[in-house]
Amino acid sequence: MLEYQAVVLAGGTASKMYPLTNGDVSKHFLPIANRPMISYQIEMLEKASFRDVIILITHQSESLMSGFLYQYNGSLKIKVHVIPEKLGTAEAVVHAKELITGDFVVVSGDLILDPTYLRNMIDVHRTRDASLVMLVKKKPDMSEYLDYIGLEDIAEESNLKKLIVYSPSSEVSTVLQVQRSSLVKHPNITVYNKLLDAHFYIFGHWVLEVMTNLPDPKSIKSSLIPKLIELQNDVVNQDLLGDETIPKEAFNDPLEQANTMSLKWHKKSDRFSCFAYIAEDNVYCGRANTSKSFMETNRDIAKGSSTFTPFEPKNSRNAFIANSAKIDQTTTIGSLSIVGDKTTVGGKSSVKHSVIGKNCSLGNGVKVTNSIVLDDVTAEDGTTINNSIVCAGAILKEGSNVVGSTIDYNAIVLQNAYINKQIHKRE
């Protein structure tokens, strides 16, 4: 995929993850299974044979990004581009458009995705020369995302669908509006609201001009995709927002003569087509963009739901324990759990279906179940942590009990305190 560049959006503020992203903490460097979140997108792109990657960050993340790149020794050629804060997603891409020289992929920095179908998606985009190919996955139990996505079947294709309607949850109140021209030209549309938009998009290079001419704030979901669908419906009569011509580049295909000799060649109007590629059920696809999904993604990596693995070695009981961790022989570290570097766990404690970060100190009789404990946390004797997130530097005093809660960075939970279903802030 040498001809495709990848653009990783790693500059969001992630208000839905408070207090995990409180202060100077950037979402994209939060640990997923004790690995920086952004390391998963980097590994995914490496496995999919990408070469050039542009990572968009804000000033807040510069030092963290520098630290990550200092330790990175992979095959990708990575460029870091600093963008202003609070830009729309498309606006962020436009800010780096001088670095984008050809067709490109945009991937969210909170996406954890097995790279199984990325080559297939690239092939679809290349052979059809489409304006957009986006990845979606069926999520029957999904409650956090209610985007409305209307798809039309394509003959002899199972995963690939024509994208006809796209209304993000932020744009839909009680009534879904569909253009009449869409229904006339595509009478057999199936509208879904249980599809996860993976935030993995493949665009033709000419789409950069469409992005540039969108009104602010320029958003991939709210304005760009609906605009591309509008162009798709009637190429001849549609005008771009802010301009009255379709980008000339959209009609220019240097490989057209070669493509006409291919069995998979498609007509020139396909250049304005939008497609959705539906991932199979067995392909892991998750986004860590809320506190709930952050917990779920951590657990999924620990239990082997994806092709990604923790950095810690796996033992005979299917637990991942760092070689430098010190675990008392009377303590049980259950399967599907992770214990990070230089963490100590005292006697008669238990860790079940949980992730324990680096440099943590867990005393005697500590019980951690279905929880995520970040780095440098102290849990004194008799502490119980259940279905909770404990942020870095927190101190849980002796006998404290934390249930269904999030403990803020460097917060102190008093001795024998009971914290239930709340955000416990530091004073």
Short mmCIF file of C-alpha atoms in Angstrom, two decimals, residues 55-353:
data_model
loop_
_atom_site.label_atom_id
_atom_site.label_comp_id
_atom_site.label_asym_id
_atom_site.label_seq_id
_atom_site.Cartn_x
_atom_site.Cartn_y
_atom_site.Cartn_z
CA ILE A 55 -0.06 11.77 12.96
CA LEU A 56 -2.07 14.87 13.84
CA ILE A 57 -1.67 16.00 17.45
CA THR A 58 -2.21 19.15 19.49
CA HIS A 59 0.51 21.00 21.36
CA GLN A 60 -0.62 19.24 24.56
CA SER A 61 0.66 15.89 23.25
CA GLU A 62 4.02 16.95 21.79
CA SER A 63 6.17 15.65 24.64
CA LEU A 64 4.26 12.36 24.85
CA MET A 65 4.56 11.91 21.10
CA SER A 66 8.29 12.61 21.22
CA GLY A 67 8.72 9.98 23.93
CA PHE A 68 6.77 7.44 21.92
CA LEU A 69 8.74 8.04 18.73
CA TYR A 70 12.03 7.86 20.62
CA GLN A 71 11.21 4.25 21.51
CA TYR A 72 9.64 3.36 18.16
CA ASN A 73 11.79 1.18 15.92
CA GLY A 74 9.24 -0.04 13.38
CA SER A 75 9.09 0.24 9.60
CA LEU A 76 6.73 3.21 9.22
CA LYS A 77 7.90 6.62 8.11
CA ILE A 78 6.08 8.84 10.59
CA LYS A 79 5.50 12.58 10.29
CA VAL A 80 3.98 14.48 13.20
CA HIS A 81 1.90 17.56 12.41
CA VAL A 82 0.74 19.83 15.23
CA ILE A 83 -2.75 21.28 14.79
CA PRO A 84 -4.67 23.89 16.80
CA GLU A 85 -7.08 22.62 19.43
CA LYS A 86 -10.81 22.12 18.84
CA LEU A 87 -10.68 21.62 15.08
CA GLY A 88 -13.29 19.52 13.35
CA THR A 89 -12.03 16.17 12.05
CA ALA A 90 -12.05 17.23 8.38
CA GLU A 91 -10.61 20.61 9.34
CA ALA A 92 -7.70 18.83 11.04
CA VAL A 93 -6.97 16.91 7.83
CA VAL A 94 -7.15 20.11 5.78
CA HIS A 95 -4.61 21.68 8.14
CA ALA A 96 -2.11 19.00 7.02
CA LYS A 97 -3.13 18.85 3.35
CA GLU A 98 0.29 19.97 2.10
CA LEU A 99 1.69 16.69 3.44
CA ILE A 100 -0.90 14.55 1.64
CA THR A 101 0.25 13.81 -1.88
CA GLY A 102 -2.15 11.08 -3.05
CA ASP A 103 -5.13 8.96 -2.04
CA PHE A 104 -5.22 8.60 1.70
CA VAL A 105 -6.68 6.83 4.70
CA VAL A 106 -8.00 8.63 7.78
CA VAL A 107 -8.09 6.62 10.99
CA SER A 108 -9.18 7.71 14.44
CA GLY A 109 -6.51 7.56 17.12
CA ASP A 110 -8.85 5.65 19.46
CA LEU A 111 -9.56 2.79 17.02
CA ILE A 112 -8.42 -0.73 17.87
CA LEU A 113 -8.86 -2.70 14.66
CA ASP A 114 -7.54 -6.02 13.40
CA PRO A 115 -6.04 -5.27 9.96
CA THR A 116 -7.72 -8.29 8.33
CA TYR A 117 -9.81 -6.42 5.75
CA LEU A 118 -7.72 -3.34 5.16
CA ARG A 119 -6.11 -4.75 2.02
CA ASN A 120 -9.54 -5.68 0.66
CA MET A 121 -10.82 -2.16 1.33
CA ILE A 122 -7.80 -0.64 -0.40
CA ASP A 123 -8.41 -2.92 -3.40
CA VAL A 124 -12.05 -1.77 -3.55
CA HIS A 125 -11.00 1.86 -3.48
CA ARG A 126 -8.28 1.33 -6.06
CA THR A 127 -10.31 -0.65 -8.58
CA ARG A 128 -13.47 1.45 -8.28
CA ASP A 129 -11.56 4.71 -7.83
CA ALA A 130 -14.24 5.70 -5.31
CA SER A 131 -14.48 8.97 -3.41
CA LEU A 132 -15.01 7.12 -0.13
CA VAL A 133 -14.78 3.63 1.33
CA MET A 134 -15.63 3.51 5.03
CA LEU A 135 -15.50 0.61 7.47
CA VAL A 136 -18.50 -0.35 9.60
CA LYS A 137 -19.28 -3.30 11.82
CA LYS A 138 -22.56 -4.73 13.05
CA LYS A 139 -23.06 -4.20 16.78
CA PRO A 140 -26.46 -5.65 17.80
CA ASP A 141 -26.00 -4.67 21.47
CA MET A 142 -24.72 -1.18 20.72
CA SER A 143 -26.30 1.63 22.72
CA GLU A 144 -23.73 4.46 22.58
CA TYR A 145 -23.76 4.97 18.80
CA LEU A 146 -27.01 5.53 16.95
CA ASP A 147 -25.85 6.75 13.54
CA TYR A 148 -28.31 6.03 10.74
CA ILE A 149 -26.59 4.40 7.77
CA GLY A 150 -28.53 3.50 4.63
CA LEU A 151 -26.94 0.83 2.41
CA GLU A 152 -27.76 -0.71 -0.95
CA ASP A 153 -26.67 -4.22 -1.92
CA ILE A 154 -24.17 -4.71 -4.74
CA ALA A 155 -24.46 -7.76 -6.98
CA GLU A 156 -21.97 -10.52 -6.14
CA GLU A 157 -20.65 -8.61 -3.14
CA SER A 158 -21.25 -9.68 0.45
CA ASN A 159 -19.21 -7.25 2.55
CA LEU A 160 -19.33 -4.28 0.20
CA LYS A 161 -22.42 -2.02 0.06
CA LYS A 162 -23.25 1.25 -1.66
CA LEU A 163 -23.52 4.07 0.90
CA ILE A 164 -26.73 6.02 0.19
CA VAL A 165 -27.76 7.59 3.51
CA TYR A 166 -25.58 8.77 6.39
CA SER A 167 -26.91 10.71 9.35
CA PRO A 168 -24.73 10.78 12.48
CA SER A 169 -26.48 10.55 15.83
CA SER A 170 -25.69 14.21 16.54
CA GLU A 171 -27.81 15.23 13.52
CA VAL A 172 -30.87 13.03 14.17
CA SER A 173 -33.51 13.90 16.76
CA THR A 174 -36.75 12.04 16.06
CA VAL A 175 -37.08 12.11 12.27
CA LEU A 176 -34.60 10.78 9.74
CA GLN A 177 -34.65 12.88 6.58
CA VAL A 178 -33.72 11.25 3.26
CA GLN A 179 -33.44 13.11 -0.03
CA ARG A 180 -36.16 12.20 -2.49
CA SER A 181 -33.59 11.79 -5.27
CA SER A 182 -31.87 9.11 -3.19
CA LEU A 183 -35.08 7.12 -2.86
CA VAL A 184 -35.87 7.46 -6.57
CA LYS A 185 -32.47 6.24 -7.69
CA HIS A 186 -32.02 3.70 -4.89
CA PRO A 187 -35.44 2.26 -3.95
CA ASN A 188 -33.98 -0.76 -2.11
CA ILE A 189 -32.13 0.83 0.80
CA THR A 190 -31.71 -0.85 4.16
CA VAL A 191 -31.26 1.67 6.98
CA TYR A 192 -29.24 0.52 10.01
CA ASN A 193 -28.77 2.12 13.40
CA LYS A 194 -26.71 -0.68 14.92
CA LEU A 195 -23.62 -0.29 12.78
CA LEU A 196 -20.44 0.98 14.39
CA ASP A 197 -18.76 3.61 12.24
CA ALA A 198 -15.18 2.47 12.83
CA HIS A 199 -13.77 5.88 11.85
CA PHE A 200 -11.58 4.25 9.22
CA TYR A 201 -12.04 6.03 5.90
CA ILE A 202 -10.32 5.81 2.51
CA PHE A 203 -10.55 8.93 0.34
CA GLY A 204 -9.52 9.94 -3.14
CA HIS A 205 -6.98 12.76 -3.12
CA TRP A 206 -9.45 15.13 -4.80
CA VAL A 207 -11.68 14.92 -1.72
CA LEU A 208 -9.21 17.24 0.02
CA GLU A 209 -10.65 20.10 -2.04
CA VAL A 210 -14.16 19.15 -0.95
CA MET A 211 -12.96 19.21 2.67
CA THR A 212 -11.39 22.62 2.17
CA ASN A 213 -14.63 24.11 0.85
CA LEU A 214 -16.85 22.77 3.62
CA PRO A 215 -18.21 25.29 6.15
CA ASP A 216 -16.57 25.35 9.58
CA PRO A 217 -16.39 23.34 11.68
CA LYS A 218 -15.37 20.85 9.03
CA SER A 219 -16.44 17.39 10.20
CA ILE A 220 -15.98 14.07 8.41
CA LYS A 221 -19.17 12.63 9.91
CA SER A 222 -21.47 15.65 9.96
CA SER A 223 -20.55 17.44 6.75
CA LEU A 224 -18.04 15.64 4.53
CA ILE A 225 -19.72 12.23 4.18
CA PRO A 226 -23.19 13.75 3.55
CA LYS A 227 -21.58 16.06 0.96
CA LEU A 228 -19.90 13.17 -0.85
CA ILE A 229 -23.21 11.29 -0.90
CA GLU A 230 -24.84 14.39 -2.35
CA LEU A 231 -22.24 14.46 -5.13
CA GLN A 232 -22.74 10.77 -5.71
CA ASN A 233 -26.48 11.18 -6.24
CA ASP A 234 -26.14 13.65 -9.09
CA VAL A 235 -22.64 14.48 -10.28
CA VAL A 236 -23.79 16.76 -13.08
CA ASN A 237 -26.05 19.09 -11.11
CA GLN A 238 -24.37 19.23 -7.70
CA ASP A 239 -22.16 22.12 -6.64
CA LEU A 240 -19.58 22.02 -3.89
CA LEU A 241 -20.23 24.11 -0.81
CA GLY A 242 -18.30 27.32 -1.19
CA ASP A 243 -17.50 26.61 -4.85
CA GLU A 244 -19.43 26.05 -8.03
CA THR A 245 -17.26 23.42 -9.64
CA ILE A 246 -16.41 19.85 -8.90
CA PRO A 247 -12.64 19.55 -8.36
CA LYS A 248 -10.91 19.01 -11.70
CA GLU A 249 -8.77 16.34 -10.11
CA ALA A 250 -11.91 14.24 -9.63
CA PHE A 251 -12.08 13.75 -13.41
CA ASN A 252 -8.39 13.11 -13.85
CA ASP A 253 -7.32 9.48 -13.65
CA PRO A 254 -3.75 8.86 -14.81
CA LEU A 255 -4.37 5.09 -14.68
CA GLU A 256 -7.61 5.16 -16.65
CA GLN A 257 -6.15 3.54 -19.77
CA ALA A 258 -4.62 0.75 -17.72
CA ASN A 259 -7.82 0.33 -15.71
CA THR A 260 -9.92 -0.18 -18.85
CA MET A 261 -7.91 -3.34 -19.48
CA SER A 262 -8.73 -4.70 -16.01
CA LEU A 263 -11.57 -7.15 -15.40
CA LYS A 264 -12.46 -5.07 -12.34
CA TRP A 265 -12.53 -1.72 -14.10
CA HIS A 266 -15.54 0.46 -13.37
CA LYS A 267 -16.98 3.46 -15.17
CA LYS A 268 -15.75 7.00 -14.52
CA SER A 269 -18.85 7.99 -12.54
CA ASP A 270 -17.81 5.47 -9.87
CA ARG A 271 -15.19 8.06 -8.94
CA PHE A 272 -17.96 9.85 -7.06
CA SER A 273 -19.32 6.68 -5.42
CA CYS A 274 -19.36 6.07 -1.69
CA PHE A 275 -19.09 2.58 -0.25
CA ALA A 276 -19.34 0.94 3.15
CA TYR A 277 -17.35 -2.19 3.90
CA ILE A 278 -18.93 -4.36 6.60
CA ALA A 279 -16.40 -6.21 8.73
CA GLU A 280 -17.08 -9.83 9.59
CA ASP A 281 -18.20 -10.71 13.11
CA ASN A 282 -14.86 -12.33 13.93
CA VAL A 283 -12.87 -9.18 13.11
CA TYR A 284 -12.12 -7.17 16.22
CA CYS A 285 -13.17 -3.54 15.89
CA GLY A 286 -13.54 -1.28 18.90
CA ARG A 287 -13.17 2.37 19.82
CA ALA A 288 -11.88 3.48 23.20
CA ASN A 289 -13.62 6.86 23.19
CA THR A 290 -15.66 6.61 26.42
CA SER A 291 -14.81 5.39 29.90
CA LYS A 292 -16.99 2.34 29.34
CA SER A 293 -15.40 1.41 26.01
CA PHE A 294 -11.95 2.10 27.49
CA MET A 295 -12.60 -0.61 30.08
CA GLU A 296 -14.06 -2.99 27.51
CA THR A 297 -11.12 -2.58 25.14
CA ASN A 298 -8.60 -3.22 27.91
CA ARG A 299 -10.37 -6.45 28.84
CA ASP A 300 -10.72 -7.51 25.21
CA ILE A 301 -6.98 -7.26 24.59
CA ALA A 302 -6.28 -9.20 27.78
CA LYS A 303 -8.61 -12.04 26.83
CA GLY A 304 -7.30 -12.35 23.29
CA SER A 305 -10.32 -11.04 21.40
CA SER A 306 -8.03 -9.40 18.82
CA THR A 307 -4.74 -10.12 17.09
CA PHE A 308 -3.02 -7.57 19.34
CA THR A 309 -1.24 -8.79 22.46
CA PRO A 310 0.11 -7.14 25.62
CA PHE A 311 3.84 -6.55 25.92
CA GLU A 312 4.00 -8.63 29.12
CA PRO A 313 4.82 -12.36 28.70
CA LYS A 314 1.98 -14.86 29.01
CA ASN A 315 2.18 -17.57 31.66
CA SER A 316 0.69 -21.06 31.81
CA ARG A 317 -2.52 -19.72 33.38
CA ASN A 318 -3.15 -17.29 30.51
CA ALA A 319 -2.21 -14.26 32.57
CA PHE A 320 0.25 -11.63 31.32
CA ILE A 321 2.78 -10.79 34.05
CA ALA A 322 5.87 -8.63 33.57
CA ASN A 323 9.15 -10.30 34.47
CA SER A 324 9.98 -7.44 36.84
CA ALA A 325 6.67 -7.75 38.75
CA LYS A 326 6.83 -9.26 42.23
CA ILE A 327 3.84 -11.41 43.13
CA ASP A 328 3.53 -13.14 46.50
CA GLN A 329 3.24 -16.91 46.10
CA THR A 330 -0.04 -16.92 48.06
CA THR A 331 -1.64 -14.49 45.61
CA THR A 332 -3.76 -15.49 42.61
CA ILE A 333 -3.45 -13.69 39.29
CA GLY A 334 -6.32 -15.08 37.27
CA SER A 335 -6.43 -15.75 33.56
CA LEU A 336 -7.14 -12.83 31.25
CA SER A 337 -5.38 -10.42 33.62
CA ILE A 338 -2.29 -8.25 33.13
CA VAL A 339 0.28 -7.07 35.69
CA GLY A 340 2.76 -4.41 34.56
CA ASP A 341 6.46 -3.74 35.10
CA LYS A 342 7.81 -3.30 38.64
CA THR A 343 4.40 -3.80 40.24
CA THR A 344 4.28 -5.61 43.58
CA VAL A 345 1.32 -7.58 44.94
CA GLY A 346 1.23 -8.74 48.56
CA GLY A 347 0.03 -11.98 50.08
CA LYS A 348 -3.43 -13.56 49.81
CA SER A 349 -4.54 -11.06 47.18
CA SER A 350 -6.41 -11.75 43.95
CA VAL A 351 -6.58 -10.13 40.50
CA LYS A 352 -9.38 -11.34 38.22
CA HIS A 353 -10.15 -10.13 34.68
#
